[in-house]
Short mmCIF file of C-alpha atoms and ligand atoms in Angstrom, two decimals:
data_model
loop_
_atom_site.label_atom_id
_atom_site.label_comp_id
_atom_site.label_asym_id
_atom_site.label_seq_id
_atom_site.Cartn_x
_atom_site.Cartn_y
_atom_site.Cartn_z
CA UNK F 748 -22.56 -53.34 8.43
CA UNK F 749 -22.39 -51.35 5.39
CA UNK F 750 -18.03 -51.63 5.08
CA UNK F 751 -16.65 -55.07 4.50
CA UNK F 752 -16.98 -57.32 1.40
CA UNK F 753 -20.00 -58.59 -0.28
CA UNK F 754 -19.72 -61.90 -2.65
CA UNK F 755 -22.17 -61.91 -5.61
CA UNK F 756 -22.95 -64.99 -7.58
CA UNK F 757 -24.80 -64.93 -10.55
CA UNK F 758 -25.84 -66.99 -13.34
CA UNK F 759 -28.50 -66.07 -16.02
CA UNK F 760 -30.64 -67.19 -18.67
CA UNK F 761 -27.11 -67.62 -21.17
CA UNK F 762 -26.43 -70.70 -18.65
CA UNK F 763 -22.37 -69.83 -19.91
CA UNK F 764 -21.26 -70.09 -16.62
CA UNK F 765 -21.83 -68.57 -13.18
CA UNK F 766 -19.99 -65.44 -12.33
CA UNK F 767 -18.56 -64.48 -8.47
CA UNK F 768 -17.32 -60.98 -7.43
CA UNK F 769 -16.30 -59.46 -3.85
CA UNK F 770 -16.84 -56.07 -3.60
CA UNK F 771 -17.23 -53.44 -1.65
CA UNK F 772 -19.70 -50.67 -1.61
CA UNK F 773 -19.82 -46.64 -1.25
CA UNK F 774 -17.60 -46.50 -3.30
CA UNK F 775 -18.26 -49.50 -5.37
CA UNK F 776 -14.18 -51.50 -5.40
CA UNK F 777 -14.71 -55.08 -7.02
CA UNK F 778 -11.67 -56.96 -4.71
CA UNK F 779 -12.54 -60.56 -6.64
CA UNK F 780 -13.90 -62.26 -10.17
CA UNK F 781 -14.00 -65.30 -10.64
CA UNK F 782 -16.32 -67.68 -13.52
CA UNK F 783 -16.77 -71.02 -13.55
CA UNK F 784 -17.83 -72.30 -16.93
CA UNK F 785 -20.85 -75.16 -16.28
CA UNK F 786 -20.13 -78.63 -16.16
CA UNK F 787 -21.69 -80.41 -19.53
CA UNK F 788 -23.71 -82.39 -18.11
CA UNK F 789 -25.38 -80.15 -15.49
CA UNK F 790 -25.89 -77.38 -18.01
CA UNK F 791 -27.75 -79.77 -20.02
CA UNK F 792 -29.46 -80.52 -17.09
CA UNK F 793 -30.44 -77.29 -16.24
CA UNK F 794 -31.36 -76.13 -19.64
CA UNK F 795 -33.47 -79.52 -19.85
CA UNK F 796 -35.59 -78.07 -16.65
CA UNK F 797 -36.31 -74.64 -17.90
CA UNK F 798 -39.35 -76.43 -19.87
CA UNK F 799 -41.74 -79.22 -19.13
CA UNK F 800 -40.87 -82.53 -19.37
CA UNK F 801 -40.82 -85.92 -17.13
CA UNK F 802 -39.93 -86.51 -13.65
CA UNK F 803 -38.88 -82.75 -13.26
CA UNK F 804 -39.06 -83.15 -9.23
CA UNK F 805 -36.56 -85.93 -8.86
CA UNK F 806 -34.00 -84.17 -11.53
CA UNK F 807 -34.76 -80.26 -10.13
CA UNK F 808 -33.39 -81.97 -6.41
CA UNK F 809 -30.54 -83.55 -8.13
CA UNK F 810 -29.24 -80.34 -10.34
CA UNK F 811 -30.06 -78.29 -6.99
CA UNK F 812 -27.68 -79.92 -4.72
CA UNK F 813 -24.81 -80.20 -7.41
CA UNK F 814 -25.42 -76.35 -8.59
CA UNK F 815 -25.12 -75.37 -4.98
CA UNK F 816 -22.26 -77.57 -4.65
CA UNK F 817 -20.69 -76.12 -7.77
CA UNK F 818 -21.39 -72.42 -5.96
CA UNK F 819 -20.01 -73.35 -3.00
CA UNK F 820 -16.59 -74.77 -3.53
CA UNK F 821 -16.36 -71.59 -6.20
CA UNK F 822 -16.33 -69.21 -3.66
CA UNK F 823 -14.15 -70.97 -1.38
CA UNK F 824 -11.70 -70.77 -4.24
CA UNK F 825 -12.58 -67.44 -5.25
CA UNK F 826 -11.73 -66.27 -1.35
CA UNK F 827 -8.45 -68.74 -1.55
CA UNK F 828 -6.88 -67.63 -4.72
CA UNK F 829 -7.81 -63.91 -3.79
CA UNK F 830 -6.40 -64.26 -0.42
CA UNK F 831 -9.73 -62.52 1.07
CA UNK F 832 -10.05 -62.44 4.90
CA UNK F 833 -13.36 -64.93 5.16
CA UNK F 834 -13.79 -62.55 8.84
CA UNK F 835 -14.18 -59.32 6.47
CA UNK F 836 -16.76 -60.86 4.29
CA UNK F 837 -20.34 -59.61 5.67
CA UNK F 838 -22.81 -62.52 3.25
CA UNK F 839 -23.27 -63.83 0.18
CA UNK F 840 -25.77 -62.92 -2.39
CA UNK F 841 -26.68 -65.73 -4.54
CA UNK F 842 -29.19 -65.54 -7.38
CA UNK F 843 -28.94 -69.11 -8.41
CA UNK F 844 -30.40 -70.44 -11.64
CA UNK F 845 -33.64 -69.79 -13.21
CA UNK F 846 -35.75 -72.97 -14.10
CA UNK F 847 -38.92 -71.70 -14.81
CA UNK F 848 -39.95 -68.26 -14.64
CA UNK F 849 -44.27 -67.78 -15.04
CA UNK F 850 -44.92 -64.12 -13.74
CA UNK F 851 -48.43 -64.76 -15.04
CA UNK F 852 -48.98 -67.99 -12.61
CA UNK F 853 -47.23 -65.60 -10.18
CA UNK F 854 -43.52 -68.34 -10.13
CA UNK F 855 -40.18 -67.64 -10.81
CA UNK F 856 -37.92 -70.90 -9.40
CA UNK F 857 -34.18 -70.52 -8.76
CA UNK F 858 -32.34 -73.50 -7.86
CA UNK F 859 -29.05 -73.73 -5.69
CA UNK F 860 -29.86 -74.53 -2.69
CA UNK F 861 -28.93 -71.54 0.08
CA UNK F 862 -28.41 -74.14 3.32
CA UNK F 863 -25.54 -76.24 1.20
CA UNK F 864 -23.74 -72.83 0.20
CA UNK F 865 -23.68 -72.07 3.57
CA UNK F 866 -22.52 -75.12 4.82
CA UNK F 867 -19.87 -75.97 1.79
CA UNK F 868 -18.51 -71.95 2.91
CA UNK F 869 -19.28 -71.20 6.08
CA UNK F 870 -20.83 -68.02 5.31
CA UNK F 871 -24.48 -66.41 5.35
CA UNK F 872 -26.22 -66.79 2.66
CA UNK F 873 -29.33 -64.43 1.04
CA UNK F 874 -30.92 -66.23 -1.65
CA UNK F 875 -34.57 -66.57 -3.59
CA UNK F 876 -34.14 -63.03 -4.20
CA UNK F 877 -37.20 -62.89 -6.77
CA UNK F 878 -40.07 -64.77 -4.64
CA UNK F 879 -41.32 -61.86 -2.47
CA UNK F 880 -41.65 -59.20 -4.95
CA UNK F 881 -43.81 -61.61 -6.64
CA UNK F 882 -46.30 -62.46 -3.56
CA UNK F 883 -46.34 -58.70 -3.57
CA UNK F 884 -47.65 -58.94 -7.10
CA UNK F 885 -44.74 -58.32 -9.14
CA UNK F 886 -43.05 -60.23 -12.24
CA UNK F 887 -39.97 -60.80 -9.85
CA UNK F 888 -38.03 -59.44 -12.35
CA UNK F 889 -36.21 -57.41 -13.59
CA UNK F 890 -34.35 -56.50 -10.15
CA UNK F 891 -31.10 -55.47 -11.58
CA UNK F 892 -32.47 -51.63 -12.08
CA UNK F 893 -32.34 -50.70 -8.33
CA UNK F 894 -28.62 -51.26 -8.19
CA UNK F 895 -28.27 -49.40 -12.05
CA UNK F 896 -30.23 -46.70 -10.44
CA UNK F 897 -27.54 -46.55 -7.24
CA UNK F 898 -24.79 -46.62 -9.66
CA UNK F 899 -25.44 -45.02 -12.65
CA UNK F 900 -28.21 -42.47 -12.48
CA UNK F 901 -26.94 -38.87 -12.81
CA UNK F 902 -28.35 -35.48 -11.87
CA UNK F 903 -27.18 -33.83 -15.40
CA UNK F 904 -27.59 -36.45 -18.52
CA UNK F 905 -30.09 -39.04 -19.20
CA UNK F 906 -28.69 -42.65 -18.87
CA UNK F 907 -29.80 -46.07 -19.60
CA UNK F 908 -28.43 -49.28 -18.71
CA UNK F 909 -29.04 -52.08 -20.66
CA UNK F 910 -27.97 -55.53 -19.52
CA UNK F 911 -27.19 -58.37 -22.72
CA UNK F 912 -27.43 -61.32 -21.02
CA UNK F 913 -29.67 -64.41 -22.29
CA UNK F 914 -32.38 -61.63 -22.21
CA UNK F 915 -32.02 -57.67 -22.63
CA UNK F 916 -33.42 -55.30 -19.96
CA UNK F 917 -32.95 -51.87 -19.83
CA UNK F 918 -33.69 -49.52 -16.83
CA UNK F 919 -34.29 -45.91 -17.75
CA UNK F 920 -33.07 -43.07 -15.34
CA UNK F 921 -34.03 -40.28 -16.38
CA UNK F 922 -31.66 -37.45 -15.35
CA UNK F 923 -32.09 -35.88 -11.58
CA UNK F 924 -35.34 -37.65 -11.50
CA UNK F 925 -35.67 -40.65 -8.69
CA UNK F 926 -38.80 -41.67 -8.93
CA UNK F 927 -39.17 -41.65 -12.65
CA UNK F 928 -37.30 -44.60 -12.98
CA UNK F 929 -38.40 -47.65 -14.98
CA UNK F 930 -37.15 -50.75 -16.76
CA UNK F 931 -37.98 -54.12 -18.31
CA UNK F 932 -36.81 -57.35 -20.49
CA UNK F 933 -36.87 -55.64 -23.78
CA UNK F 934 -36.70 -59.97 -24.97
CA UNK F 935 -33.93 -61.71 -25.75
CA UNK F 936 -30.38 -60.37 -26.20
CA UNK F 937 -27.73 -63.54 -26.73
CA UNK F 938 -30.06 -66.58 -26.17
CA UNK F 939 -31.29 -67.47 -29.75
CA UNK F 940 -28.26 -66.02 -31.08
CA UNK F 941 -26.08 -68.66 -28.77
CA UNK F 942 -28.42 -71.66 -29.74
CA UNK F 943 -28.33 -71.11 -33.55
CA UNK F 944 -24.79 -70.62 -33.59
CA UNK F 945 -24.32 -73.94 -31.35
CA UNK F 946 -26.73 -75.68 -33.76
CA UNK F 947 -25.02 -74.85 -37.05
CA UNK F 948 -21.32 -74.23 -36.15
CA UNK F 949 -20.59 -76.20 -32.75
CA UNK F 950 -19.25 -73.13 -30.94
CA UNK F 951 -21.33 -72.19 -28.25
CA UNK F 952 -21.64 -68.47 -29.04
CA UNK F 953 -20.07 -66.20 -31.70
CA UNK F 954 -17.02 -64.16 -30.80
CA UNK F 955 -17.64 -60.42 -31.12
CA UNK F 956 -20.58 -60.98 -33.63
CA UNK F 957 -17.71 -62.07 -36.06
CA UNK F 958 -20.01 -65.18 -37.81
CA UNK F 959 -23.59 -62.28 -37.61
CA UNK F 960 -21.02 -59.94 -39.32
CA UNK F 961 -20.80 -62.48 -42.41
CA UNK F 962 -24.31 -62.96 -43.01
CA UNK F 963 -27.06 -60.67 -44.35
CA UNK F 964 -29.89 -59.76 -42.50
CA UNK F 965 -33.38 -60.99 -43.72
CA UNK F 966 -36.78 -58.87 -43.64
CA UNK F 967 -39.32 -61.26 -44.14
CA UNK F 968 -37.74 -63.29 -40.90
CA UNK F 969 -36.91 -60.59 -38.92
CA UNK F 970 -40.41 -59.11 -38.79
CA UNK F 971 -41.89 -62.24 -38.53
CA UNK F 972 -39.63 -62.71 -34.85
CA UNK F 973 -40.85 -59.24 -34.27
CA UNK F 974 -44.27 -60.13 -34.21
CA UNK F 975 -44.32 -62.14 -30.94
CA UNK F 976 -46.61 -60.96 -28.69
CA UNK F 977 -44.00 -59.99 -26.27
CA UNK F 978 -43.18 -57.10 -28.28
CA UNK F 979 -46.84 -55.43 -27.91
CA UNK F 980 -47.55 -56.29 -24.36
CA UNK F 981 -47.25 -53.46 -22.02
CA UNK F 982 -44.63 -53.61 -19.01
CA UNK F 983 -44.20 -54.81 -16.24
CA UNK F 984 -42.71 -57.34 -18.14
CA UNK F 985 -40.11 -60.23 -18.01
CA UNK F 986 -39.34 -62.89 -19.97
CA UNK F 987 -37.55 -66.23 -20.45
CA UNK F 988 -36.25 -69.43 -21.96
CA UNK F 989 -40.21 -70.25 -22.20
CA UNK F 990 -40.83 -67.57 -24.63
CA UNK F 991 -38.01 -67.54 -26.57
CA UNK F 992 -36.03 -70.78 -27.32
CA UNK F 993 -34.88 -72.98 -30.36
CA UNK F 994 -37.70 -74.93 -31.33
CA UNK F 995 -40.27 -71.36 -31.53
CA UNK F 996 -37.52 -70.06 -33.78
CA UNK F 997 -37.50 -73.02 -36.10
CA UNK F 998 -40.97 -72.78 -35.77
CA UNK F 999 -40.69 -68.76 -37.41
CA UNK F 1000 -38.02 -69.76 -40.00
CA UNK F 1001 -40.49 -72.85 -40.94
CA UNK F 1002 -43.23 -70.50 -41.18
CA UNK F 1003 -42.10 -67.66 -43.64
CA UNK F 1004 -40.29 -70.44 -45.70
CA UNK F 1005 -44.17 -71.88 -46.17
CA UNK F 1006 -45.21 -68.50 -46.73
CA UNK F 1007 -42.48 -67.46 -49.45
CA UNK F 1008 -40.44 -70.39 -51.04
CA UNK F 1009 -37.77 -68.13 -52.27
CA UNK F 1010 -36.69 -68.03 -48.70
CA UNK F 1011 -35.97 -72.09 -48.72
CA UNK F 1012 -32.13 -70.64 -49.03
CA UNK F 1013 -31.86 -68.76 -46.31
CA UNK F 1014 -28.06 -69.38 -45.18
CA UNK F 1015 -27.30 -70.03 -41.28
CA UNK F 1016 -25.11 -67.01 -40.79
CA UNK F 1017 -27.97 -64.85 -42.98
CA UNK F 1018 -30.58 -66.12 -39.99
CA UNK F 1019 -27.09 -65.41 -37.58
CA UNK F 1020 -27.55 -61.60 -39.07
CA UNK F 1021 -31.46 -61.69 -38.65
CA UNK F 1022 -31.54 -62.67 -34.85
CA UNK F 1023 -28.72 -60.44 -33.76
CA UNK F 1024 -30.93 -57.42 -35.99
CA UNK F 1025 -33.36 -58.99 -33.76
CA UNK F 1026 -32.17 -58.12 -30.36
CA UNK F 1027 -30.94 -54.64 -31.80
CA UNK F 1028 -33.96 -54.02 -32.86
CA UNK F 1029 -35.55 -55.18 -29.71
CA UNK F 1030 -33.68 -52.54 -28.04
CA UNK F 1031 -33.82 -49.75 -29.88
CA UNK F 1032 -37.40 -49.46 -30.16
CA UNK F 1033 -37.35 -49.64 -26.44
CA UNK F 1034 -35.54 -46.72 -25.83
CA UNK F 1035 -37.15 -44.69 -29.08
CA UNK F 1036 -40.21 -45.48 -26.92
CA UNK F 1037 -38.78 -44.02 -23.74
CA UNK F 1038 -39.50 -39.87 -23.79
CA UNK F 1039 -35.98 -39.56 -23.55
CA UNK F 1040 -34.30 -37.61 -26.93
CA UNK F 1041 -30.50 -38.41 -25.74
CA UNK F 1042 -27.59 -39.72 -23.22
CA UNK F 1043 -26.03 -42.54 -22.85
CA UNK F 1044 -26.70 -45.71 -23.45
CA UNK F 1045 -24.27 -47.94 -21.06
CA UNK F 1046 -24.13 -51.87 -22.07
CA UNK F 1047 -23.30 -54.07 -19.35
CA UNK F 1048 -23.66 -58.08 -19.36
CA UNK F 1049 -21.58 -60.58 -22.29
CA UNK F 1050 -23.10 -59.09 -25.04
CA UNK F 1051 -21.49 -55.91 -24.79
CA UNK F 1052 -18.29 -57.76 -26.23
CA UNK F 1053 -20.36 -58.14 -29.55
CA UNK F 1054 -19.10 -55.97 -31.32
CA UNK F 1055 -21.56 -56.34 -34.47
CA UNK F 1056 -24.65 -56.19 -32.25
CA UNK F 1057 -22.77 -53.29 -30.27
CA UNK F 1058 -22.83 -51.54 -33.87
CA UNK F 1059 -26.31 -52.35 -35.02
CA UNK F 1060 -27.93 -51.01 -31.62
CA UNK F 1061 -25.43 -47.52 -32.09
CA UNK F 1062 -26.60 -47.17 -36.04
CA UNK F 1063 -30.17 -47.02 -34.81
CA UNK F 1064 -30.01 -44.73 -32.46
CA UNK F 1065 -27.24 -42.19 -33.38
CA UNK F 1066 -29.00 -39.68 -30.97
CA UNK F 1067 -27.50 -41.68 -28.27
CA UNK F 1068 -24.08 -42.54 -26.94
CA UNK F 1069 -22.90 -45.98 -26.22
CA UNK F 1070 -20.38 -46.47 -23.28
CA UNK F 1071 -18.83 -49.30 -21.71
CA UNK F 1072 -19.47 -49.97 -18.38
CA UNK F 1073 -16.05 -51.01 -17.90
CA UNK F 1074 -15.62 -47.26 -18.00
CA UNK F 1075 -16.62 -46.45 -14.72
CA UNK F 1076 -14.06 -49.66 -13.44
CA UNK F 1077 -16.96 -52.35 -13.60
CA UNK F 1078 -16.25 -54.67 -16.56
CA UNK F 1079 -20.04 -56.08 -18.57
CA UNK F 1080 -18.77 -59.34 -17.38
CA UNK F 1081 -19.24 -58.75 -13.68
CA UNK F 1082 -22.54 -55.81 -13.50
CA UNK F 1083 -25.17 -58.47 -12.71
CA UNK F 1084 -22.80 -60.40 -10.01
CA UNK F 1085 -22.20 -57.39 -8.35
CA UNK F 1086 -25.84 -56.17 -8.79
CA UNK F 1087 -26.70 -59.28 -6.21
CA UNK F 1088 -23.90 -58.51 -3.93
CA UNK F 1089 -25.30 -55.42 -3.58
CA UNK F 1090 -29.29 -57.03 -3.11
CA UNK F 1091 -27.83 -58.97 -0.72
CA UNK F 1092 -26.52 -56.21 1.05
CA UNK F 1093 -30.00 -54.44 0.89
CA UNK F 1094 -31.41 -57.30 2.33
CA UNK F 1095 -28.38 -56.85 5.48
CA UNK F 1096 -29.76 -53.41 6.13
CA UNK F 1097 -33.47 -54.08 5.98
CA UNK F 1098 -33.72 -51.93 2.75
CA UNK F 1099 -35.93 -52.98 -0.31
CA UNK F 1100 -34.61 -54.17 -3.11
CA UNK F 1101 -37.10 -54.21 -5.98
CA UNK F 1102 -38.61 -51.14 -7.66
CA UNK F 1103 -42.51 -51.34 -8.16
CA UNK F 1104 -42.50 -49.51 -11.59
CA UNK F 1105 -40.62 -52.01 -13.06
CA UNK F 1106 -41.58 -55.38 -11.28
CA UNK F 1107 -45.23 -54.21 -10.90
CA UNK F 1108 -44.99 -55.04 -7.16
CA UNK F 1109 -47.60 -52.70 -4.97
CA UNK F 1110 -44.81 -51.41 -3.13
CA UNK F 1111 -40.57 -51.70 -2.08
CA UNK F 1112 -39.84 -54.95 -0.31
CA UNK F 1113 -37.04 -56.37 1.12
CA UNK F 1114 -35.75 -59.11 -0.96
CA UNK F 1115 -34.42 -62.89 -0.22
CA UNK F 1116 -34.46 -65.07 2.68
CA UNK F 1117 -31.23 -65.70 5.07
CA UNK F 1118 -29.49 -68.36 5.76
CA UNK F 1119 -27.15 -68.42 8.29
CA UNK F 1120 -23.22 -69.26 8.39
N1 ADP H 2367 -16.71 -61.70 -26.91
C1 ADP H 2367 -18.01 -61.93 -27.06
N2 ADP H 2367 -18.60 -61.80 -28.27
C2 ADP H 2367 -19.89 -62.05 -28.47
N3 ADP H 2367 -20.72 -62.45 -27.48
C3 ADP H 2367 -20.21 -62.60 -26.24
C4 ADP H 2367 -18.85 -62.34 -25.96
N4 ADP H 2367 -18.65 -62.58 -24.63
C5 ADP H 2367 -19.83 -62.98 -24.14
N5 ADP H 2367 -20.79 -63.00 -25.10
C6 ADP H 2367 -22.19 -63.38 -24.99
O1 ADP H 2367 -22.63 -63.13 -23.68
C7 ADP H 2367 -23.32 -64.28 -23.17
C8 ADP H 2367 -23.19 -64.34 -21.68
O2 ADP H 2367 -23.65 -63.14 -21.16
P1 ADP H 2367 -24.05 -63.04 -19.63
O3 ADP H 2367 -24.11 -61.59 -19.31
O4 ADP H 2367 -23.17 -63.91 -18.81
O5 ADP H 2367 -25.52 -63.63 -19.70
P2 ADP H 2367 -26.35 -64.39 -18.58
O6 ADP H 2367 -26.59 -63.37 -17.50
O7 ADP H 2367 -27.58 -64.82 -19.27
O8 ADP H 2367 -25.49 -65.52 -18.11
C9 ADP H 2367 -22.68 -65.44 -23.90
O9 ADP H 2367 -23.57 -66.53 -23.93
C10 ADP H 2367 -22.41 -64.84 -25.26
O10 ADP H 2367 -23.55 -64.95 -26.06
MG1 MG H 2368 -23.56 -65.54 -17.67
#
């Protein structure tokens, strides 16, 4: 059970487009990538049902049958073009896409419906990977740090991972030590930056940090982002699209432009500078509050191709040293597909997939429900 080839499918809080590997584990071999940039019109329907608004039923059903549709016919061309042998693949792990994630009412709700993937492919299908760490108390999130732990933690040097998605999370592994392991959503990574950039230039995010690079980063904004109460809550914690989102930043620029009126000129690409100081910042107090002195610091999800933010996270913590995870053969791009290849593979072998010191779940579970080819 444990040879043959896993498919991953992933698509986060960014909504860019959803990613599909096939790998293999022990040791790790990615065989096939594949993304699929989203439709218009169904991203705009999914980012539409990440907060409340009218008839949300009817429209979930209806972006839940195309999204799975969309998944579907992906991997059958991510098999065809790769010439995989379908009889070698063992299941497919699909997160699906986040609508609404409320650890505190105890819901996190992927759509992409499991029973169409498996009928549009013909393979089995693990799914709602989130759901059962969060009956067991949990925020459901972040689950990425079991498979960092798998893959990255060493017995000799301190490592963190840290995933720049839509949100950051980091998981911590301290060096030789197993069970010291933790992680969270440090807040957002690429999310605000992506919207603002949309908003003022039409380009739906900013190549390497090039437009952030052009601007100059303001104080009086960026510690009035920092004081969401995000930042001082303890973890467990995860976070989303609910907390952080266009209209609560135009809400924070409004607010210090009442508050000083010399900051009515604040240019787009200075506020550009500001949120991507923002997410750096985000970070590195994260890991400054870790007990950790030094290692590395591996970056993993789209935002490690920016290189300005890449820069402002090294120049605050110089102790550390930032590495690719391309350099262990796993390019950013494809870490947190592969990380639910190899949940759903966990869930194959009846082993847990969560870890309770960073979901806040009383215990390991096994995560996400089968469907069958
Ligand atoms: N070359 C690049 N320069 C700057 N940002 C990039 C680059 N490539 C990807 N990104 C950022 O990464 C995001 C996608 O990251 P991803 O890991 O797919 O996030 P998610 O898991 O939320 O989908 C994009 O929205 C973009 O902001
Ligand atoms: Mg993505």
């Amino acid at each position: 059970m444990n040879q043959g080839l896993y498919i991953g499918v992933m698509s986060g809080t960014s909504l860019d487009g959803v990613d599909l590997v096939a790998v293999s584990f022990e040791p790790l071999k990615l065989h096939a990538t594949l993304t699929i940039p989203f439709p218009e019109q169904l991203r705009n329907d999914l980012i539409d049902l990440t907060l409340p608004a009218d008839n949300e039923i009817e429209r979930m059903g209806v972006a839940d049958v195309a999204l799975a549709r969309l998944i579907g016919e992906s991997i059958n061309r991510l098999i065809a073009e790769n010439h995989l042998d379908k009889s070698q693949i063992r299941t497919v792990g699909s997160h699906g896409q986040t609508i609404r994630h409320r650890p505190e009412a105890g819901f996190s709700l992927q759509i992409g419906d499991p029973n169409l993937i498996a009928e549009v492919t013909g393979l089995p299908v693990v799914a709602d990977f989130r759901r059962r760490d969060m009956a067991a108390g949990g925020q459901g999130a972040p689950l990425v740090p079991a498979f960092h732990q798998a893959i990255f933690q060493d017995q000799m040097v301190h490592r963190i991972t840290l995933n720049l998605g839509g949100m950051a999370n980091i998981s911590v592994l301290p060096a030789g030590q197993p069970d010291q392991v933790f992680g969270y959503d440090t807040g957002p990574a690429n999310i605000l930056m992506d919207a603002w950039c949309f908003q003022e230039t039409g380009q739906t995010f900013d190549q390497d940090g090039a437009w952030a690079a052009t601007g100059q980063m303001n104080e009086a904004l960026l510690s009035q982002l920092l004081s969401h109460d995000y930042f001082a809550r303890p973890f467990p914690k995860s976070t989303g699209r609910e907390d952080f989102n266009l209209e609560w930043l135009q809400q924070q620029i409004d607010d210090v432009q009442l508050s000083d009126s010399s900051l009515d000129h604040i240019s787009p690409q200075d506020i550009q500078a500001t949120l991507l100081q923002f997410t750096a910042q985000t970070v590195i107090d994260a890991i400054l509050q870790t007990d950790l002195a030094t290692g590395e610091l591996w970056l993993c999800g789209g935002g490690a191709y920016n290189r300005t933010l890449w820069h402002a996270i090294a120049n605050g913590i110089p102790q550390w040293s930032l590495k690719s995870t391309l350099e262990i053969g796993l390019a950013p791009t494809w870490v947190e597909a592969t990380a639910f290849a190899w949940l759903a593979r966990q869930r194959m072998l009846g082993l847990s997939g969560n870890l309770p010191a960073v979901t806040g779940a009383q215990g390991l579970r096994i995560l996400g429900t089968l469907t069958h080819r």
